PDB file of C-alpha atoms in Angstrom:
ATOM      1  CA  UNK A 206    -131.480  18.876  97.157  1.00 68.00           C
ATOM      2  CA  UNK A 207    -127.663  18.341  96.769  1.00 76.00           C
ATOM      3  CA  UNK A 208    -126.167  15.793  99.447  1.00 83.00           C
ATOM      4  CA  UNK A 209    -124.053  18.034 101.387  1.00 91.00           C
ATOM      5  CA  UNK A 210    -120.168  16.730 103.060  1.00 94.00           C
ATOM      6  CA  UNK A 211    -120.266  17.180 106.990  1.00 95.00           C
ATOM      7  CA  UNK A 212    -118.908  20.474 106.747  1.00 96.00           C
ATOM      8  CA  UNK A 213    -121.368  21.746 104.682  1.00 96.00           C
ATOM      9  CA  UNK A 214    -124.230  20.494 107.058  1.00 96.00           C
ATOM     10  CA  UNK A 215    -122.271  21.976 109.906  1.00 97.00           C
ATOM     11  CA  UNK A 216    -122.483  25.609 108.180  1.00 97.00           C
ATOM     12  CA  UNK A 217    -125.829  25.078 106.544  1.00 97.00           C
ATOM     13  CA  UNK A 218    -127.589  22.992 108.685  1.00 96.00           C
ATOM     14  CA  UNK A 219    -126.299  24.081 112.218  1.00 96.00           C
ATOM     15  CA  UNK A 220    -125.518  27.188 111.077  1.00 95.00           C
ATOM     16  CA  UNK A 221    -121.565  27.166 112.003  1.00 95.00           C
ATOM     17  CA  UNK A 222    -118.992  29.530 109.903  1.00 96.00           C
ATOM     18  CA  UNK A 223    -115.839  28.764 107.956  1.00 97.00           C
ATOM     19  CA  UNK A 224    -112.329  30.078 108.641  1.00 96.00           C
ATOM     20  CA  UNK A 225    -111.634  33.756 107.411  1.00 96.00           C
ATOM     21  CA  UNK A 226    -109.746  33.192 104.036  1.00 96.00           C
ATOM     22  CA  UNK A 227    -110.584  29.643 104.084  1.00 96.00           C
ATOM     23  CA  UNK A 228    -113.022  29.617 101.199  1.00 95.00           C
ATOM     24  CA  UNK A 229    -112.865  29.645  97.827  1.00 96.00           C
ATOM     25  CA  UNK A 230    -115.060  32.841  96.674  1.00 97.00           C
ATOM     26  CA  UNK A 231    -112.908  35.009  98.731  1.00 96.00           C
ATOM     27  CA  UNK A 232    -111.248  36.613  96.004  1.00 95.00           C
ATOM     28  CA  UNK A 233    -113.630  34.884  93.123  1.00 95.00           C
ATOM     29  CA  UNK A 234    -114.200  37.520  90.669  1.00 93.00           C
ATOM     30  CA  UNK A 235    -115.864  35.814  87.965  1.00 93.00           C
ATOM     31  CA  UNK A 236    -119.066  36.373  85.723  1.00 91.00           C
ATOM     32  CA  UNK A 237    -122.125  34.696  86.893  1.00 91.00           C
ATOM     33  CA  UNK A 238    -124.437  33.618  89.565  1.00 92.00           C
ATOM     34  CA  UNK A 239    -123.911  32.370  93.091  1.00 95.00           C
ATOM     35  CA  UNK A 240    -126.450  29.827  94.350  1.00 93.00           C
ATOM     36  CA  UNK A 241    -127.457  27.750  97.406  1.00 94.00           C
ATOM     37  CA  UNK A 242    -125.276  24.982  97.951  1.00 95.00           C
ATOM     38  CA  UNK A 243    -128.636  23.033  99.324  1.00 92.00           C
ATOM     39  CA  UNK A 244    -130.920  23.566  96.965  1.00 89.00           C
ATOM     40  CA  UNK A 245    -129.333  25.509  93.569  1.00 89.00           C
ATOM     41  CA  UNK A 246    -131.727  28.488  94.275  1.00 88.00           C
ATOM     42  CA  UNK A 247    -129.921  31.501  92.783  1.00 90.00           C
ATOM     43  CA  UNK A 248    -129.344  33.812  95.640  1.00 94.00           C
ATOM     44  CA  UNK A 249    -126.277  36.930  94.424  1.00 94.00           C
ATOM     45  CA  UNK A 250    -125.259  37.987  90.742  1.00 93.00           C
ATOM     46  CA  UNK A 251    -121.422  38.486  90.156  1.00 94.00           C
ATOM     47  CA  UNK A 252    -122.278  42.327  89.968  1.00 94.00           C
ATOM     48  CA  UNK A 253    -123.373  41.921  93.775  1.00 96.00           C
ATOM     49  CA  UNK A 254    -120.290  40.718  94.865  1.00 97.00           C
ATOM     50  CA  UNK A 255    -117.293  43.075  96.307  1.00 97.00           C
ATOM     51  CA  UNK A 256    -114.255  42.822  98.141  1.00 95.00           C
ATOM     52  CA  UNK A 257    -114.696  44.035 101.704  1.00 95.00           C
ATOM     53  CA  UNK A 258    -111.330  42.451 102.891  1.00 94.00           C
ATOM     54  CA  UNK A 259    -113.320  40.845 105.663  1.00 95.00           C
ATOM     55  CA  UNK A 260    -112.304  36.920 104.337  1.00 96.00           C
ATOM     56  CA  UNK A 261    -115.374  35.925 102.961  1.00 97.00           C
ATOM     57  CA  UNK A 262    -117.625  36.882 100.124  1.00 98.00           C
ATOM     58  CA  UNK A 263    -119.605  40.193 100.437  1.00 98.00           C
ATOM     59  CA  UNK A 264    -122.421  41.101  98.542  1.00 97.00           C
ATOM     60  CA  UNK A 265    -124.068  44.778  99.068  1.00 97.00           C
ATOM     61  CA  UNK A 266    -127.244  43.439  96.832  1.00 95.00           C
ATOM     62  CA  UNK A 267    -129.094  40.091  96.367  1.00 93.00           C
ATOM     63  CA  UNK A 268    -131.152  38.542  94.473  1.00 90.00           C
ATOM     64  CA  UNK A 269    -135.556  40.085  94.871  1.00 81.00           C
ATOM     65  CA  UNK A 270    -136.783  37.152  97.365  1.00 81.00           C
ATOM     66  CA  UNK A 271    -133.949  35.039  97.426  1.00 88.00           C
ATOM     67  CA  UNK A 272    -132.224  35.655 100.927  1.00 94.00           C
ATOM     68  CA  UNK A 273    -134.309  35.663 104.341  1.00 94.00           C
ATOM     69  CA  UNK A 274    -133.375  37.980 107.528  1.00 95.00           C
ATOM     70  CA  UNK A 275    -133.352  37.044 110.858  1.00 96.00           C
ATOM     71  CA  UNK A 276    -131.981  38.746 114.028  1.00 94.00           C
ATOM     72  CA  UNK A 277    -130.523  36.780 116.266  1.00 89.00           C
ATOM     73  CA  UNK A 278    -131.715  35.823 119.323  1.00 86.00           C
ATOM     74  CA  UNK A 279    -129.237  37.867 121.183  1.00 85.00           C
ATOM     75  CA  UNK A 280    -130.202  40.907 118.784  1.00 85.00           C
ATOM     76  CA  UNK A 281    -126.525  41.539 117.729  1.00 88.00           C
ATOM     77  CA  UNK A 282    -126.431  40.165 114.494  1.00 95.00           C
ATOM     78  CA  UNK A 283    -129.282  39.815 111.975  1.00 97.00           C
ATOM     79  CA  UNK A 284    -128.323  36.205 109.899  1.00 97.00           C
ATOM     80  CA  UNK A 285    -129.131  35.282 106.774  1.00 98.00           C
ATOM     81  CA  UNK A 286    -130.457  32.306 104.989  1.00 97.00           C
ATOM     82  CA  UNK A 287    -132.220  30.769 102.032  1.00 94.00           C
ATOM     83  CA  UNK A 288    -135.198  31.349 101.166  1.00 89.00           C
ATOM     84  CA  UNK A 289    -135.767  28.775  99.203  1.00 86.00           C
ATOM     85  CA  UNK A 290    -134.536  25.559 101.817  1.00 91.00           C
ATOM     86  CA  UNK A 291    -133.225  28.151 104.502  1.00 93.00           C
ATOM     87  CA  UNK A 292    -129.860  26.995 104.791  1.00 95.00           C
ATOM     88  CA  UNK A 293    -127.274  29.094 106.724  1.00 97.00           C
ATOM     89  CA  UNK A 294    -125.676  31.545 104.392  1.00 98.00           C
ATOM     90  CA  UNK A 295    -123.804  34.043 106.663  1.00 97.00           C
ATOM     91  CA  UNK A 296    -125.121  37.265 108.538  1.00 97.00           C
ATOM     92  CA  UNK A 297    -125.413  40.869 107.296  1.00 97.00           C
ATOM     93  CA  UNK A 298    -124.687  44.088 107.833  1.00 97.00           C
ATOM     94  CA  UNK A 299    -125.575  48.000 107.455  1.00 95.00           C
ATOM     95  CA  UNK A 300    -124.220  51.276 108.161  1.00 94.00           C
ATOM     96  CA  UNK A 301    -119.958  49.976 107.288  1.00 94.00           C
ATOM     97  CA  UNK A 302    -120.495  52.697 104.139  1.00 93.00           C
ATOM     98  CA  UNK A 303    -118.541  50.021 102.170  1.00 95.00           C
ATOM     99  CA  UNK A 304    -120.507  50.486  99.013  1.00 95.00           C
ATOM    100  CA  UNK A 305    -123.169  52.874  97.561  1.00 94.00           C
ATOM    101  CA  UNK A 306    -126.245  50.376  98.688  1.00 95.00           C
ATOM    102  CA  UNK A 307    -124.036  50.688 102.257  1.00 96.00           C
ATOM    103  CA  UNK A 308    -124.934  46.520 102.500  1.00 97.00           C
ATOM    104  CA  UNK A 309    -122.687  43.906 103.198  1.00 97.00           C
ATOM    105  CA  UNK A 310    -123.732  40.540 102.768  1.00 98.00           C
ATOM    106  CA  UNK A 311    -120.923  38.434 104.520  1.00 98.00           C
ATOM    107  CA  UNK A 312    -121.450  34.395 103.388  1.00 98.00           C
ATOM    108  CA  UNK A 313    -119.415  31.297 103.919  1.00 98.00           C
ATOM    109  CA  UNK A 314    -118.149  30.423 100.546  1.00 98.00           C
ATOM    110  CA  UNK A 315    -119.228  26.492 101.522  1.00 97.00           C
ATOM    111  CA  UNK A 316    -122.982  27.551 101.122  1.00 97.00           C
ATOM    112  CA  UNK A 317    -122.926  28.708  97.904  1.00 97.00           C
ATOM    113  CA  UNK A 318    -122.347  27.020  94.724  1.00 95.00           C
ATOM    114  CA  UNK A 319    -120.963  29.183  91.316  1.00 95.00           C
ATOM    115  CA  UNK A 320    -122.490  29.271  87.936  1.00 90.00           C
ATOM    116  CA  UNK A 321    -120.486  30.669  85.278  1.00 88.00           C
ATOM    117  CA  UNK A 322    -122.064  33.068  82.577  1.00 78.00           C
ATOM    118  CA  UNK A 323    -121.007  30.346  79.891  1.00 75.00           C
ATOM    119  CA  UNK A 324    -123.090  27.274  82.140  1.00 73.00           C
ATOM    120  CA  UNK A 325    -125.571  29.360  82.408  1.00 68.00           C
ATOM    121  CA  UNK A 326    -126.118  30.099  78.798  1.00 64.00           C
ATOM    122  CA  UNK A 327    -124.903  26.656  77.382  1.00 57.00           C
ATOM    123  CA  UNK A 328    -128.709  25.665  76.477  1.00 43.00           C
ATOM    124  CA  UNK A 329    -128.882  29.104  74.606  1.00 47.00           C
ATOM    125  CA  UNK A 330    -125.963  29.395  72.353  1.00 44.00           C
ATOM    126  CA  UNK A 331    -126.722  27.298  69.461  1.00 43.00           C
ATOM    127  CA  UNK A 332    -129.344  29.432  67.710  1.00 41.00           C
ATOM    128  CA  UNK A 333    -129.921  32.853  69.615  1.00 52.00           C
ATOM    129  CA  UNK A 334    -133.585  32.862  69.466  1.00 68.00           C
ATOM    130  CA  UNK A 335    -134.013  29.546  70.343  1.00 84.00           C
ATOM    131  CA  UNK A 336    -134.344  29.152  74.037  1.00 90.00           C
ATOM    132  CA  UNK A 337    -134.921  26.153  76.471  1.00 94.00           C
ATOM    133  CA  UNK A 338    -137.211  26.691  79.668  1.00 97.00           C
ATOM    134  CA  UNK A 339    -137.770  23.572  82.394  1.00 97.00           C
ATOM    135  CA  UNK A 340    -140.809  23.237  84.433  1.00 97.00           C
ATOM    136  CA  UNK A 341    -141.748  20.895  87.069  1.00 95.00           C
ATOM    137  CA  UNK A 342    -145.612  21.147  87.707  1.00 92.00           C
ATOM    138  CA  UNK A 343    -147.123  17.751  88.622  1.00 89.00           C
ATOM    139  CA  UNK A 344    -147.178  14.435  86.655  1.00 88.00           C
ATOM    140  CA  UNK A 345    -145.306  15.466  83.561  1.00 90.00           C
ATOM    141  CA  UNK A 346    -147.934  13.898  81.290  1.00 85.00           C
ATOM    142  CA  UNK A 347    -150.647  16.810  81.793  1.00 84.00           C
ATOM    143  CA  UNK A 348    -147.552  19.274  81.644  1.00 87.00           C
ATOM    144  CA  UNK A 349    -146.221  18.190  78.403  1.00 90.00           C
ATOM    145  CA  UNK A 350    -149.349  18.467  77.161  1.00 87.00           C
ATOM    146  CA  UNK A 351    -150.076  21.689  77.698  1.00 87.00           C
ATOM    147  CA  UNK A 352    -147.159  22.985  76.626  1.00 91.00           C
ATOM    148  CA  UNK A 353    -146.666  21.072  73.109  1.00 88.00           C
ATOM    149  CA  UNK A 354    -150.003  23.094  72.071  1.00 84.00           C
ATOM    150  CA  UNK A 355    -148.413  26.030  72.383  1.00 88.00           C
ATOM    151  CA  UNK A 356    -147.802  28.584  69.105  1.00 86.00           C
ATOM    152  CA  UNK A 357    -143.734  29.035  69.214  1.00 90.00           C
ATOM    153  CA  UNK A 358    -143.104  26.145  71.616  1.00 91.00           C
ATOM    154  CA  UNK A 359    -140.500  23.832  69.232  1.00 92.00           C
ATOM    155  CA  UNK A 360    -140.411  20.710  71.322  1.00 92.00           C
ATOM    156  CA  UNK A 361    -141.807  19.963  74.982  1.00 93.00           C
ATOM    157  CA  UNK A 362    -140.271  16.704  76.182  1.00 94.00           C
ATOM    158  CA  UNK A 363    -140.777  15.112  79.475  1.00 94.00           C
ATOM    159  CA  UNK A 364    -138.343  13.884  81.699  1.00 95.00           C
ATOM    160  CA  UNK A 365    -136.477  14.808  85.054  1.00 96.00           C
ATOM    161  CA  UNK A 366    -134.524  17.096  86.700  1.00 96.00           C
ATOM    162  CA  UNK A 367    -132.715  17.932  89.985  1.00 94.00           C
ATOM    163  CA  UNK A 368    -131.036  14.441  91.115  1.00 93.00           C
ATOM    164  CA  UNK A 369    -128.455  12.054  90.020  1.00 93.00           C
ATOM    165  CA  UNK A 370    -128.119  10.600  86.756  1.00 93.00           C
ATOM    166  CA  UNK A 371    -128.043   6.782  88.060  1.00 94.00           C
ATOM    167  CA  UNK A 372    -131.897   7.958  89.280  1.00 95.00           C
ATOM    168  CA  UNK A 373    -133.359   9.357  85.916  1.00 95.00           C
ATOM    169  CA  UNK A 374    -135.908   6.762  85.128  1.00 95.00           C
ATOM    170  CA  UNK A 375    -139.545   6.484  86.793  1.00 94.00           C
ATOM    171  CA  UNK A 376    -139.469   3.375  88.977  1.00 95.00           C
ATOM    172  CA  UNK A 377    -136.793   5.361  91.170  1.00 96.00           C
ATOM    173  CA  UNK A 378    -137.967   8.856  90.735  1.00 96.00           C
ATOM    174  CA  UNK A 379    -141.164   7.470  91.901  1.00 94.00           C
ATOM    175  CA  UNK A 380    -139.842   6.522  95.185  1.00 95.00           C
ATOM    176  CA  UNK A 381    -139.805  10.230  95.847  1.00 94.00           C
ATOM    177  CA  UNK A 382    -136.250  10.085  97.393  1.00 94.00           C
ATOM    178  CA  UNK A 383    -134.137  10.941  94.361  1.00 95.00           C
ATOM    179  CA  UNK A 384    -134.125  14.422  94.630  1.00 93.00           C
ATOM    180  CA  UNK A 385    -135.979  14.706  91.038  1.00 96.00           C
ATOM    181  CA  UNK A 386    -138.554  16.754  90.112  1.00 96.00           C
ATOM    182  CA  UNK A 387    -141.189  15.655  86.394  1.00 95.00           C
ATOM    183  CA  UNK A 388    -140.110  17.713  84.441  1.00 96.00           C
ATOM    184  CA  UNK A 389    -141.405  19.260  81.076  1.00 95.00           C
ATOM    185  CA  UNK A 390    -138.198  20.158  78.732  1.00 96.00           C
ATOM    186  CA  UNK A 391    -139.227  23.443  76.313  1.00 96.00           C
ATOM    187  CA  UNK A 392    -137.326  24.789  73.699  1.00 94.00           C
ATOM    188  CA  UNK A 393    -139.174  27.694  72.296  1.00 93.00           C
ATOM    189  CA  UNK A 394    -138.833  30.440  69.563  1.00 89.00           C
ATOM    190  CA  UNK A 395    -138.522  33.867  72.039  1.00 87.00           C
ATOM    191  CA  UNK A 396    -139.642  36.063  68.958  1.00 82.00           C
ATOM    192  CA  UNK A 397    -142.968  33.876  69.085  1.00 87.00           C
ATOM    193  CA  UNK A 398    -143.784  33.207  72.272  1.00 90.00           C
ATOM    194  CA  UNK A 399    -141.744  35.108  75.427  1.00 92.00           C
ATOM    195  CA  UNK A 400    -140.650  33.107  78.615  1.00 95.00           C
ATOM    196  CA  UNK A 401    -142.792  35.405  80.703  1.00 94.00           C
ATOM    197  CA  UNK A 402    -145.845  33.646  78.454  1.00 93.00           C
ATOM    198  CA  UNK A 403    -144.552  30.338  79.245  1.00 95.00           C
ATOM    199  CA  UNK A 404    -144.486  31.113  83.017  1.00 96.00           C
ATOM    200  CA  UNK A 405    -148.040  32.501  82.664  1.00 93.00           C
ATOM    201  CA  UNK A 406    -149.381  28.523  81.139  1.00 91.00           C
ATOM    202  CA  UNK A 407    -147.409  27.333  84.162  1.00 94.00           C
ATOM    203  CA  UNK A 408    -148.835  29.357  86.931  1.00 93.00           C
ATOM    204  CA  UNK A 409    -152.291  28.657  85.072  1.00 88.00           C
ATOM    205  CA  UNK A 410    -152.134  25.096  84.845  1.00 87.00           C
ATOM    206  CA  UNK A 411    -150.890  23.977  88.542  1.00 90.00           C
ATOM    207  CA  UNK A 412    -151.848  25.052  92.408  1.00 91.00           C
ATOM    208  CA  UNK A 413    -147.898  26.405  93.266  1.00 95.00           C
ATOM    209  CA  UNK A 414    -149.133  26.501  96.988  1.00 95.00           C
ATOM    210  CA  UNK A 415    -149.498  22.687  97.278  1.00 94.00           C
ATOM    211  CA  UNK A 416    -146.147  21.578  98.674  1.00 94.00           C
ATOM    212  CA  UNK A 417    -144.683  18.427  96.960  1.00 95.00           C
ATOM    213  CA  UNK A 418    -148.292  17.655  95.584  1.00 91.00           C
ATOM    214  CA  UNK A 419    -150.553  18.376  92.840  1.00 89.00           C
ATOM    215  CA  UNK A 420    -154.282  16.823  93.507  1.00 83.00           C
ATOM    216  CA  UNK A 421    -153.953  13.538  94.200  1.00 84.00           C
ATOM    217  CA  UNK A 422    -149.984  13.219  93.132  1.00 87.00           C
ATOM    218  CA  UNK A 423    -147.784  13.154  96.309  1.00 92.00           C
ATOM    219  CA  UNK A 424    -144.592  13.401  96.683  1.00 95.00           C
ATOM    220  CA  UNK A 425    -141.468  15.926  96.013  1.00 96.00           C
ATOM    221  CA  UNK A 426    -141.149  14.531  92.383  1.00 96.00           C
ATOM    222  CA  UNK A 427    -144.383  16.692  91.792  1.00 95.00           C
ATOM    223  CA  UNK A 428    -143.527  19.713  93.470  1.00 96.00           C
ATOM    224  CA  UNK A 429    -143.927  23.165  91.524  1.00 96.00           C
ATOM    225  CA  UNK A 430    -139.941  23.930  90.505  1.00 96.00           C
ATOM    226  CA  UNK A 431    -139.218  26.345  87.926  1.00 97.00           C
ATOM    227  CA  UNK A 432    -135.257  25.318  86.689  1.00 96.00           C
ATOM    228  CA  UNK A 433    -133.671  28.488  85.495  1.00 94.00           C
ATOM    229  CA  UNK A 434    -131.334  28.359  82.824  1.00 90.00           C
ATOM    230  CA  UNK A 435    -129.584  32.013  83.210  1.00 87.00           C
ATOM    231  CA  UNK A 436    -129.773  34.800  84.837  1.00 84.00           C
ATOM    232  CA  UNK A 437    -132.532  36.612  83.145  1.00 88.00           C
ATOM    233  CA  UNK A 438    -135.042  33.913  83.857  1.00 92.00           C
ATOM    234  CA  UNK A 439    -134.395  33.746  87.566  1.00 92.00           C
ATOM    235  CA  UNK A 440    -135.117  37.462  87.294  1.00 91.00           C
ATOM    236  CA  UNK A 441    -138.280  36.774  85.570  1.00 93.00           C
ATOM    237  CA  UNK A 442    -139.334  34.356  87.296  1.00 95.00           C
ATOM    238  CA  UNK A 443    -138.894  35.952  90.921  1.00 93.00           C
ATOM    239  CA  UNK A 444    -140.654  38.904  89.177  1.00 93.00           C
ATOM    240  CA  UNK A 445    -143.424  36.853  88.329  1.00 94.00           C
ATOM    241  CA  UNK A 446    -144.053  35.577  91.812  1.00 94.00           C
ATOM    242  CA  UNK A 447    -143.784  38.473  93.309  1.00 93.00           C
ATOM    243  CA  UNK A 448    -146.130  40.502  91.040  1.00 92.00           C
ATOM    244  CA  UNK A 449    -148.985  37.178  92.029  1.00 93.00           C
ATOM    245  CA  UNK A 450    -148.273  36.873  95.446  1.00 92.00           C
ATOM    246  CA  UNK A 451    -148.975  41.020  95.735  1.00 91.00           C
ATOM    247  CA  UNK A 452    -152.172  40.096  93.415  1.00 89.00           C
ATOM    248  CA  UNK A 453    -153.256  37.531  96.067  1.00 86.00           C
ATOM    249  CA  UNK A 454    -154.353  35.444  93.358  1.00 82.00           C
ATOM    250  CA  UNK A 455    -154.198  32.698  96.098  1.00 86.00           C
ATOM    251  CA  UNK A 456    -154.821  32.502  99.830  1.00 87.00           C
ATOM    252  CA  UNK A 457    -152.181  30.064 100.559  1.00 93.00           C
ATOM    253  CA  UNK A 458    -148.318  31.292  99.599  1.00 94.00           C
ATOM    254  CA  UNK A 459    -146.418  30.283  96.999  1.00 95.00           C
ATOM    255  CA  UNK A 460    -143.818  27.703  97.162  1.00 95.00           C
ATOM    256  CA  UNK A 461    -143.072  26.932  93.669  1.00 96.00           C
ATOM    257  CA  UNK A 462    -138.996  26.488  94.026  1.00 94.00           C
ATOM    258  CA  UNK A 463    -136.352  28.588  91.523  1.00 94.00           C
ATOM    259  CA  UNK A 464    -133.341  26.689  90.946  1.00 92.00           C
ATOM    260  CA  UNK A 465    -130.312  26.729  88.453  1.00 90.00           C
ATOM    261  CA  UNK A 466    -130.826  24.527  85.799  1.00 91.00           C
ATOM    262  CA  UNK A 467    -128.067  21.640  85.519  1.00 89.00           C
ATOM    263  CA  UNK A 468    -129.063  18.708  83.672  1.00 92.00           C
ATOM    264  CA  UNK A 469    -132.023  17.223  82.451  1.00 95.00           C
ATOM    265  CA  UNK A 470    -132.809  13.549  81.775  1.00 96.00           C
ATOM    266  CA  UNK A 471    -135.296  12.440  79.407  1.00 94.00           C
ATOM    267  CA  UNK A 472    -138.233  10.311  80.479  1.00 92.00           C
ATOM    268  CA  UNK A 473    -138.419   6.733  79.211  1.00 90.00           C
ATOM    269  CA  UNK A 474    -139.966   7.100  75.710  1.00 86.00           C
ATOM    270  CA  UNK A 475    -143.528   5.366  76.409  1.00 81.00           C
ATOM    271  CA  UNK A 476    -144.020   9.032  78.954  1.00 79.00           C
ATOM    272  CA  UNK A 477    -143.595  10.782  75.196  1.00 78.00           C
ATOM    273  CA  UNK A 478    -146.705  12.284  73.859  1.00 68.00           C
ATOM    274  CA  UNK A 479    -148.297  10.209  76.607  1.00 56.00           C
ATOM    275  CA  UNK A 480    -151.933  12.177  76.700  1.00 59.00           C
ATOM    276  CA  UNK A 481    -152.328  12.314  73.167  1.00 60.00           C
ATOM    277  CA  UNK A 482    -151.660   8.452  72.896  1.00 62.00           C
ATOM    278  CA  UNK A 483    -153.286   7.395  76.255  1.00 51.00           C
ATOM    279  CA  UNK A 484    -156.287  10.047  76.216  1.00 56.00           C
ATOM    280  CA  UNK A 485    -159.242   7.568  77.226  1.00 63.00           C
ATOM    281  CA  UNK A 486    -157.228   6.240  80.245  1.00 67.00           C
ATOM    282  CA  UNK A 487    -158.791   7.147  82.910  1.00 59.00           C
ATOM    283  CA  UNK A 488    -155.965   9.407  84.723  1.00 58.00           C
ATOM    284  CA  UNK A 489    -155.818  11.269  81.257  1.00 56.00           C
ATOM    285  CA  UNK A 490    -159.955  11.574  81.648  1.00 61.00           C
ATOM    286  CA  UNK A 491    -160.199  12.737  85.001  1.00 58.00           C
ATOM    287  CA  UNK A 492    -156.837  14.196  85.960  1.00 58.00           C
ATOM    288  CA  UNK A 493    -154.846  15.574  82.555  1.00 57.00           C
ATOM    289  CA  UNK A 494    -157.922  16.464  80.243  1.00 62.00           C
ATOM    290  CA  UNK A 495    -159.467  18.887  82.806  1.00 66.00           C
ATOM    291  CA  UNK A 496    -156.170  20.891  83.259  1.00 64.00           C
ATOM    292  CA  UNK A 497    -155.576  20.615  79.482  1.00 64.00           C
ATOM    293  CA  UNK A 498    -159.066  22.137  78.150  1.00 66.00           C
ATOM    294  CA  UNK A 499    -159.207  24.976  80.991  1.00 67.00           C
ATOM    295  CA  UNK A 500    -155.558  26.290  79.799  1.00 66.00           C
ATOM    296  CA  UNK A 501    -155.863  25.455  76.105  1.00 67.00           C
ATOM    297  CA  UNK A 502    -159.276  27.849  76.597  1.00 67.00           C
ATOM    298  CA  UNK A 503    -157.699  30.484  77.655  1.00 67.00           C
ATOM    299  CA  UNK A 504    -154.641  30.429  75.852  1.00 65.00           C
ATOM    300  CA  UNK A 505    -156.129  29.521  71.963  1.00 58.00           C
ATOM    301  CA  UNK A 506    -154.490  32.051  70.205  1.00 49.00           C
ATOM    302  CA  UNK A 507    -151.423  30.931  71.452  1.00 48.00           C
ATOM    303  CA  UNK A 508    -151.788  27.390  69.936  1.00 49.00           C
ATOM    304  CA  UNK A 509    -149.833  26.326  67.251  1.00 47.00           C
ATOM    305  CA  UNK A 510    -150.871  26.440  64.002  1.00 42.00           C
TER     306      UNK A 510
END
């Protein structure tokens, strides 16, 4: 979660609204994704937004899953928040004839954050085919694991993702109050193995209904977090949630979070290639080598050669 000024807890937190005018997407007409101030979730695409002269950001579309309804108590207005951490975004409206979809999504500028095509895409420029995919599932350990094996997967590198820089290194993320997730870093070959694939080894390999905890792991540094790194993958990956929580694949919901990808921090180097080194510990016996043999069963093919 981002530490938010006291105006931005007073809009997304007690739910207050900024001056008409006052904000800066008003007239922001730029490429890209909008996303919760809170908690980075990706909530409107720039092709959403529209200018309803109203002074402050409309959208007549969102992002599948990532806004929340609510009437009001007084039944006037219906507001709108988060889905992700439920912050206050704004309220919304039908029936104005504004647009085609005949939506408006009015939101305070100071709940969302911006995310350029160009920051979106940064990890995907260098060689077009080569893509980078982040993944918080647990202790990174059994993650990184998994995901090394795979056929296409170029490097899988543990580390963290989500806080502060000055709080990259285990000791602190370990505290749990750093905001970071563990992390498993991929860069892959998409024209070997696709990011829905990768997604599928994810969803295989953790419980994404366990909040902030995987078995015996507590805390939010293991919580199921899928970092997006444009706007395709946050389509996937809502997509892919979706399409499992219709297949009630589990009785509990889903709470694996989807948030913008902004920086990730590599894990100390002793976490490297930690289950292949460390395999007779007993963690990697009874905790990493269970998870590791059921996926690596089911995905063989897909090892590397």
């Amino acid at each position: 979660m981002n530490t938010l000024t006291e105006f931005e807890k007073y809009v997304i937190e007690q739910k207050g609204t900024e001056r008409p005018f006052s904000g800066e997407y008003v007239d922001h007409d730029a490429q890209g994704v909008y996303c919760c101030k809170k908690c980075l979730a990706p909530l409107y695409k720039s092709e959403h937004k529209f200018n309803a002269h109203c002074g402050w950001p409309a959208f007549d579309d969102e992002i599948t899953g990532a806004v929340k309804r609510t009437p009001d108590a007084d039944g006037r207005r219906v507001e709108i928040t988060c889905q992700q951490c439920g912050g206050h975004l704004g309220h919304v409206f039908e029936g104005e004839f504004l647009t085609d979809k005949n939506v408006r999504h009015c939101v305070n500028s100071v709940s969302m954050v911006f995310k350029s095509i160009d920051e979106l895409n940064a990890s995907n420029m260098a060689v077009s085919r080569n893509q980078k995919a982040t993944f918080g599932a647990g202790c990174f350990w059994c993650v990184e694991a998994i995901f090394a094996q795979l056929e296409g997967v170029i490097s899988a590198k543990s580390g963290y993702c989500g806080g502060d820089a000055n709080e990259a290194n285990y000791d602190a993320v370990c505290s749990g109050r750093t905001g970071h997730a563990e992390v498993v870093h991929i860069e892959f070959d998409a024209a070997v193995i696709s990011y829905e694939t990768l997604l599928t080894v994810l969803f295989e390999s953790h419980d994404p209904t366990t909040l902030n905890q995987q078995g015996n792991d507590n805390g939010p540094q293991y919580r199921s977090a899928i970092f997006a790194h444009n706007s395709e993958q946050v389509d996937l990956a809502n997509a892919f949630i979706n399409r499992l929580t219709e297949q009630a694949i589990w009785q509990n919901p889903i709470v694996t979070q989807i948030s913008a990808f902004e920086t990730f921090y590599p894990a100390e180097n002793y976490h490297d290639d930690y289950f292949a080194k460390h395999g007779e510990q007993p963690y990697c016996q009874l905790v990493v080598k269970p998870k590791f043999d059921k996926v690596m069963r089911k995905f063989a093919d897909k090892r590397k050669k």
